[in-house]
Every structure is written in C-alpha cells, then in structure tokens.
XYZ file of C-alpha atoms in Angstrom:
381
model
C -0.156 -0.119 0.276
C 1.104 3.442 -1.073
C 2.032 5.786 1.953
C 0.024 8.959 2.304
C 2.986 11.327 1.992
C 4.373 9.582 -0.785
C 1.314 9.750 -2.758
C 1.124 13.305 -2.190
C 4.479 14.057 -2.838
C 3.833 12.384 -6.258
C 0.657 14.390 -6.731
C 2.194 17.679 -6.021
C 5.089 16.564 -8.654
C 2.496 15.537 -11.349
C 1.118 19.398 -10.806
C 4.833 21.200 -11.138
C 5.646 19.032 -14.109
C 2.780 20.057 -15.915
C 3.171 23.761 -14.922
C 6.626 23.501 -16.345
C 5.834 21.512 -19.385
C 3.204 23.725 -20.400
C 5.453 27.026 -20.397
C 8.385 25.111 -22.105
C 5.478 24.243 -24.577
C 4.896 27.859 -24.756
C 8.041 28.677 -25.523
C 8.588 26.119 -28.393
C 5.310 27.414 -29.719
C 6.706 30.386 -29.949
C 9.711 29.686 -31.426
C 7.827 27.519 -34.206
C 5.744 31.070 -35.086
C 9.051 32.960 -35.066
C 10.722 30.383 -37.876
C 7.517 30.615 -39.818
C 5.988 27.132 -38.420
C 2.750 28.465 -36.965
C 0.584 25.834 -39.106
C 2.535 22.593 -37.952
C -0.827 21.638 -36.346
C -0.467 18.074 -36.222
C 3.249 18.043 -35.474
C 2.154 20.416 -32.066
C -0.594 18.136 -31.295
C 1.568 15.091 -31.508
C 3.957 16.883 -29.156
C 1.777 17.793 -26.571
C 0.001 14.387 -26.482
C 3.580 12.912 -26.366
C 4.953 15.037 -23.454
C 1.742 14.402 -21.329
C 2.516 10.532 -21.887
C 6.267 11.143 -20.574
C 4.677 12.795 -17.381
C 2.464 10.082 -16.927
C 5.318 7.801 -16.995
C 7.657 10.090 -15.310
C 7.390 8.207 -11.958
C 8.859 4.842 -13.518
C 11.617 6.984 -14.953
C 12.482 8.233 -10.990
C 12.285 5.204 -9.846
C 15.018 3.711 -12.772
C 17.225 6.588 -11.612
C 16.749 5.803 -7.841
C 17.476 2.262 -8.717
C 20.643 3.094 -10.347
C 21.792 5.598 -7.561
C 21.292 3.137 -4.667
C 23.343 0.173 -6.777
C 26.055 2.830 -7.146
C 26.179 3.256 -10.967
C 24.818 6.798 -10.954
C 25.653 7.751 -7.223
C 27.967 10.771 -8.162
C 24.991 11.944 -10.507
C 22.830 14.566 -8.249
C 20.589 16.960 -10.057
C 18.307 17.468 -7.075
C 17.273 20.969 -6.981
C 17.125 21.272 -3.087
C 20.491 19.571 -2.502
C 21.849 22.216 -5.137
C 20.357 25.346 -3.492
C 21.768 23.987 -0.101
C 25.378 23.476 -1.728
C 24.995 27.298 -3.466
C 24.023 28.283 0.052
C 26.944 26.993 1.670
C 29.495 28.472 -0.542
C 28.130 31.871 0.395
C 25.686 32.279 -2.826
C 23.571 34.516 -0.858
C 22.999 35.606 2.662
C 20.357 34.248 5.415
C 20.525 33.106 9.063
C 20.640 29.327 8.766
C 17.932 28.543 10.862
C 15.572 30.443 8.334
C 17.151 28.965 5.547
C 16.754 25.498 7.042
C 12.809 26.087 7.642
C 12.551 27.333 3.911
C 14.445 24.343 2.556
C 12.378 21.819 4.778
C 8.633 24.210 3.623
C 7.934 21.161 1.513
C 8.389 18.349 4.256
C 6.704 20.280 6.676
C 3.647 21.062 4.557
C 3.515 17.238 3.734
C 3.538 15.987 7.244
C 0.683 18.560 8.197
C -1.201 17.619 5.558
C -0.749 13.688 6.073
C -1.506 14.450 9.557
C -4.164 17.016 9.283
C -2.130 19.320 11.625
C -3.404 22.907 11.644
C -5.976 24.804 10.018
C -3.969 25.406 6.949
C -3.496 21.460 6.531
C -7.534 20.919 7.211
C -8.409 23.820 4.329
C -5.833 22.411 1.802
C -7.692 18.939 2.408
C -11.177 20.353 2.110
C -10.852 22.389 -0.421
C -9.011 19.510 -2.755
C -11.869 17.303 -2.097
C -14.650 19.373 -2.614
C -12.925 20.346 -5.948
C -12.440 16.577 -6.462
C -16.152 16.012 -5.796
C -17.600 19.071 -7.614
C -15.340 17.758 -10.822
C -16.719 13.980 -10.467
C -20.158 15.180 -10.348
C -19.743 17.351 -12.771
C -18.277 14.575 -15.127
C -20.854 12.069 -13.772
C -23.967 14.599 -15.356
C -21.784 15.572 -18.145
C -21.398 11.514 -19.467
C -25.298 10.828 -18.526
C -26.413 13.785 -21.025
C -24.072 12.394 -23.229
C -25.726 9.203 -23.057
C -29.333 10.199 -23.485
C -28.535 12.049 -26.734
C -26.709 9.074 -28.238
C -29.257 6.797 -27.117
C -32.211 8.758 -28.290
C -30.607 8.943 -31.616
C -31.756 6.931 -34.660
C -29.340 3.896 -36.254
C -28.337 5.175 -39.481
C -25.302 2.934 -40.850
C -22.694 0.914 -39.345
C -18.585 0.299 -40.545
C -16.982 -2.193 -38.243
C -16.810 -0.694 -34.832
C -18.283 2.988 -35.940
C -22.167 3.420 -35.749
C -23.633 6.418 -37.706
C -26.696 7.811 -35.658
C -29.313 10.727 -36.545
C -30.377 12.996 -33.740
C -33.160 15.503 -33.494
C -31.418 16.244 -30.188
C -28.447 17.939 -31.428
C -27.537 20.616 -34.185
C -23.889 20.093 -34.241
C -22.100 16.784 -35.426
C -20.092 14.958 -32.874
C -18.331 11.684 -32.320
C -17.685 9.823 -29.005
C -17.301 6.226 -27.898
C -18.072 3.274 -25.494
C -16.696 0.611 -24.343
C -16.501 -0.973 -27.719
C -18.444 0.747 -30.300
C -17.452 4.508 -31.642
C -20.558 6.991 -32.542
C -20.773 9.492 -35.005
C -23.853 11.312 -34.330
C -25.070 13.945 -37.037
C -28.235 16.294 -36.745
C -31.149 14.977 -38.622
C -31.711 17.712 -40.855
C -28.603 17.315 -42.455
C -29.673 14.397 -44.617
C -31.052 17.404 -46.984
C -27.813 19.125 -46.925
C -25.136 16.747 -48.750
C -22.443 19.220 -48.634
C -22.677 19.825 -44.918
C -23.130 16.302 -44.454
C -20.143 15.392 -46.298
C -17.610 17.708 -44.374
C -19.254 16.925 -41.244
C -18.793 12.990 -41.816
C -14.789 13.849 -43.057
C -14.273 15.636 -40.134
C -15.475 13.378 -37.541
C -13.946 10.253 -39.882
C -10.617 12.395 -39.031
C -10.849 12.672 -35.442
C -11.331 8.597 -35.339
C -8.497 8.402 -37.170
C -6.197 10.744 -35.015
C -7.166 9.065 -31.615
C -8.992 12.332 -30.221
C -11.558 10.690 -28.749
C -9.207 8.574 -26.496
C -7.299 11.828 -25.545
C -10.366 13.833 -24.899
C -11.619 11.103 -22.469
C -8.313 10.774 -20.574
C -8.507 14.862 -20.342
C -11.622 14.825 -18.912
C -11.332 11.874 -16.651
C -8.120 13.672 -15.319
C -9.633 17.276 -15.202
C -11.456 16.779 -11.284
C -7.948 15.851 -10.082
C -6.091 18.715 -11.574
C -9.179 20.598 -11.018
C -7.148 23.805 -9.009
C -4.314 23.452 -11.112
C -4.752 26.542 -13.937
C -1.993 25.107 -16.002
C -3.926 21.844 -16.782
C -6.828 23.886 -18.165
C -4.843 25.738 -20.221
C -2.819 22.657 -21.503
C -6.425 21.117 -22.509
C -7.739 23.987 -23.970
C -4.679 23.874 -26.409
C -5.280 20.249 -26.974
C -8.673 20.927 -27.984
C -7.491 23.895 -30.368
C -4.716 22.027 -32.125
C -6.810 19.224 -32.417
C -9.707 21.244 -34.476
C -6.710 22.871 -36.275
C -4.991 19.437 -37.164
C -8.265 17.594 -37.996
C -9.147 20.851 -40.257
C -5.739 20.541 -41.992
C -5.671 16.608 -42.389
C -9.099 16.862 -44.188
C -8.320 19.640 -46.746
C -4.773 17.710 -47.349
C -6.713 14.616 -48.469
C -8.327 16.950 -51.142
C -11.736 15.693 -51.223
C -13.134 18.803 -49.759
C -11.912 22.229 -51.399
C -11.770 25.306 -48.698
C -14.879 27.147 -49.425
C -17.135 24.415 -49.017
C -15.348 23.553 -45.469
C -15.259 26.994 -44.145
C -19.326 27.678 -45.094
C -19.964 24.518 -43.099
C -18.080 25.787 -40.307
C -20.059 28.930 -40.319
C -23.599 27.301 -40.740
C -22.806 24.990 -37.926
C -21.754 27.313 -35.838
C -24.579 29.673 -36.217
C -26.596 26.561 -35.508
C -24.484 26.418 -32.005
C -26.081 29.364 -31.107
C -29.425 28.033 -30.781
C -28.352 24.848 -28.859
C -29.276 23.441 -25.710
C -27.847 23.313 -22.354
C -27.796 19.856 -22.225
C -25.464 19.631 -25.273
C -23.451 22.214 -23.830
C -22.353 19.887 -20.541
C -22.156 16.748 -22.467
C -18.822 15.227 -22.165
C -16.260 13.276 -23.736
C -17.083 14.130 -27.089
C -15.309 16.093 -29.991
C -17.841 18.227 -32.441
C -17.053 19.729 -35.727
C -17.433 23.504 -34.389
C -18.519 25.126 -31.240
C -19.483 28.892 -30.894
C -17.006 30.721 -28.713
C -19.636 33.001 -26.762
C -16.452 34.603 -24.854
C -15.152 36.471 -27.821
C -18.308 37.839 -28.651
C -18.141 40.362 -25.535
C -14.876 41.666 -25.578
C -12.101 42.289 -28.547
C -10.103 38.675 -28.424
C -10.486 36.953 -31.667
C -12.545 33.981 -31.534
C -11.314 30.397 -32.523
C -13.514 30.325 -35.377
C -11.884 33.183 -36.754
C -8.835 31.297 -36.151
C -9.545 28.132 -37.763
C -11.094 30.162 -40.854
C -8.087 32.063 -41.203
C -5.825 28.864 -40.714
C -7.610 27.012 -43.446
C -7.142 30.148 -46.113
C -3.768 30.340 -45.184
C -2.758 26.678 -44.974
C 0.386 25.257 -45.790
C 1.263 21.931 -45.614
C 4.596 20.441 -43.817
C 7.551 18.818 -46.086
C 9.043 17.096 -43.272
C 6.632 16.594 -40.429
C 8.629 14.020 -38.679
C 11.768 15.728 -38.414
C 10.170 18.751 -36.804
C 8.252 16.324 -34.379
C 11.346 14.896 -33.262
C 13.390 17.666 -32.951
C 11.395 19.659 -30.896
C 10.308 16.614 -28.749
C 13.403 15.400 -27.891
C 14.626 18.670 -26.002
C 11.317 18.990 -24.640
C 10.966 15.753 -23.096
C 14.173 15.545 -21.850
C 13.883 19.138 -20.122
C 10.731 17.596 -18.402
C 12.121 14.260 -17.419
C 15.274 16.269 -15.719
C 12.687 18.888 -13.829
C 11.023 15.366 -12.549
C 14.217 14.069 -11.209
C 15.212 17.403 -9.510
C 11.983 18.363 -8.340
C 12.355 14.919 -5.633
C 12.529 15.264 -1.928
C 16.524 14.516 -1.170
C 16.783 10.583 -0.237
C 19.069 10.987 2.344
C 21.284 13.137 4.182
C 24.167 14.526 1.930
C 27.159 16.094 3.361
C 25.902 19.280 2.090
C 22.594 18.932 4.604
C 24.706 17.645 7.240
C 26.973 20.764 7.061
C 23.897 22.774 6.989
C 22.449 21.060 9.811
C 25.947 21.731 11.890
C 25.816 25.341 11.123
C 22.201 25.492 12.625
C 23.133 23.833 15.248
C 26.101 26.548 15.934
C 23.883 29.310 15.219
C 21.213 28.086 17.820
C 24.043 27.659 20.418
C 25.287 30.738 19.969
C 21.745 32.325 20.395
C 21.594 30.300 23.396
C 25.016 31.816 24.668
C 24.096 35.187 24.143
C 20.976 35.131 25.595
C 22.572 33.590 28.890
C 25.139 36.154 28.871
C 22.537 38.548 28.765
C 20.513 37.389 31.514
C 23.835 37.547 33.786
C 24.640 40.822 33.034
C 21.090 42.044 34.046
C 21.424 40.181 37.314
C-alpha cells in the first residue's frame, strides 16, 4: 500500500511537471511561430500528447534513476534541486540566517507532514478544498456523461462501418463523435440529410477525429480534470489540445483533397450559427469532439474567436514537408527538460554531506543564540 506522504508527494510533483511542461511548450510554440512553422498543427498536437504521456510515466523514470543511484552506478550524479540550493548557500551564494534557510528548505516536508497528519488549520483547509473540488469535478463529469448518453441513445441508427456507428439525432444541431467501451459513435443532426455538402464535410471531419485518436485523448483529459481541478496550467493545457485538435483535423481533411476550402468554411459558419441556439444538455455533454462550437466569450470583448482562427488558418494553410523531422527535433529537448525537472524536484533521498554541514551550522547558530541570551541574563543580574 502506498503511504499517504508518498502519494501526496507524487501528486505535487505531477502538478509541478504540468506547469513546467506547459510553459516549455509555450516557448517552443513561440519559436515555431518565429520560424514560420505556425501551421504545423499536427506536429504540435502530437508533441503535446507525447509530453503528457511522458509526464504520466515520469515516476517509472524516477524509480529507475533512484535504483541506479542505490546500486552505485549513478551515485555521483546529483541533479536534485534542493541539494543544489543547499550547496549554493553553503558556498556563500546568498546571505540568510541558517535557521531561516533550513526552515525554507524543509517547507515542503513540513507541508506534507501537516497535510498527511491533518495538523493545523492550513492543512485542514487544503484537504477540504481539494476534496470539495474533486467531488464537484466528479459530479460534473458524471452529469455530463449522463447527458451525452441520453443524446446518443435517443438517436436513430443510420449506418454501421465495423466498430463505427452512425446515428441521426433530433436533439443536437452540431455533429459530434464519441465512443463507448467497444463502439465509436458519430452523431449527425437529422436535418443534415437534406444538406449534402454539410453532411459530407461533417462526416469527413468526425472520421478524421477517429483516425487521430482524439476521442481517447478527450476521455483521458476529462477523466483527469477533477483531479487537477485546482491547477490552472492543466485547464490551459486542455484548451491547447482542443484547439490544436480542431486545427490539425481541418488541415488533414483538406490535405486529402476531397473537399475544397470554400465548402469547408461555409459548413463551419453554418454549423456555428446553429450552435448559438443549442440546448444546455449538449453544452455540458462530455467527453465528445464536435465539428465546431460557438466561442461566446469572444463575442463580448475584443479577442479573436477560435472560429475566426480556424477559418484564417484554412485560407492560409501550408503543408509541412518533413513533419516527422520537426516532431523529433522539438520532442527530444522538451521531453529531456521535463524528465530532468521530474528528477530535480524530488525530495532528497538521504542526508548528503552538504545537508549535514547545514545542520551543523544551524546547531552552532542556535548555540550562539543560547549563549548570547545566557550572557545577557547574567549581565542583567
């Protein structure tokens, strides 16, 4: 059974890694834009998904690294951030009382112990906020899945291709796709049967989502959303995935050459007008991937709507010549930085020589304070 402090420590590390990886990703995306590779949406989406997998499997890398260190093969390699800060302090890197510095270095351990033992009002507040957010997120997810199930089950069976089932629905105005335990479902509004071009674009778009595995990623990110509910970087990460998912899907559908740009853009605009009159049940129904959604937030301020970005990217679409080379060139340094961060933020395994020296300095400082107070007391008497 995993101890409570180890579980909490792993959870904190996961949140830190998501924050670090997101800002690293923003830097790489800025670099791609500066290099004229802004339209490499497929590569960017694969990059985000791969880095997320690396974060999930980072505990296994940490376990392998600690095993090598305990076996003596990598004992001289120390990239622990806490140990490096202690060494920098002992070498005179900055001035601070040793007692305060030790308290600052041990702040994480103190926090973990307080939360695990529920000691103090701060610990109780953290526990209450986490479980409240987890419960609200789980209830929202269950309600959303129930709404999605009602929409799909109320549809009419139309066609079936292997594990893919097409359904017609009178309860939705926007095409979308989702999946169950075995079958994939593509739900199309019934009125699209009389609009051949929109039906063709919608089916091509949703089938591309199936080919890319977007539904599985949406399910994973939605399932983890209650756990990382308090992490703003996770929500920003999910929005990036959702945007890149649609942009890459648009690019791949047009790259096949069966649909022209004008028909595709007309379909997006037409379906988006329908989403302005959608019902509440469709809004909250997840996990699913839709053809288009109306960005209501952009209607009330000056920011550019995502639909505008999609149409602009379609009109200025450029296909990458060597996407795999770009993917590997950006993936390797990004994953290396994430893995290095995962190792660096771990709690120190044992008492290093620098930590023993810091403890000695702290004890000497306390003895000096005791002696000073004793001398002051004798003088007064």
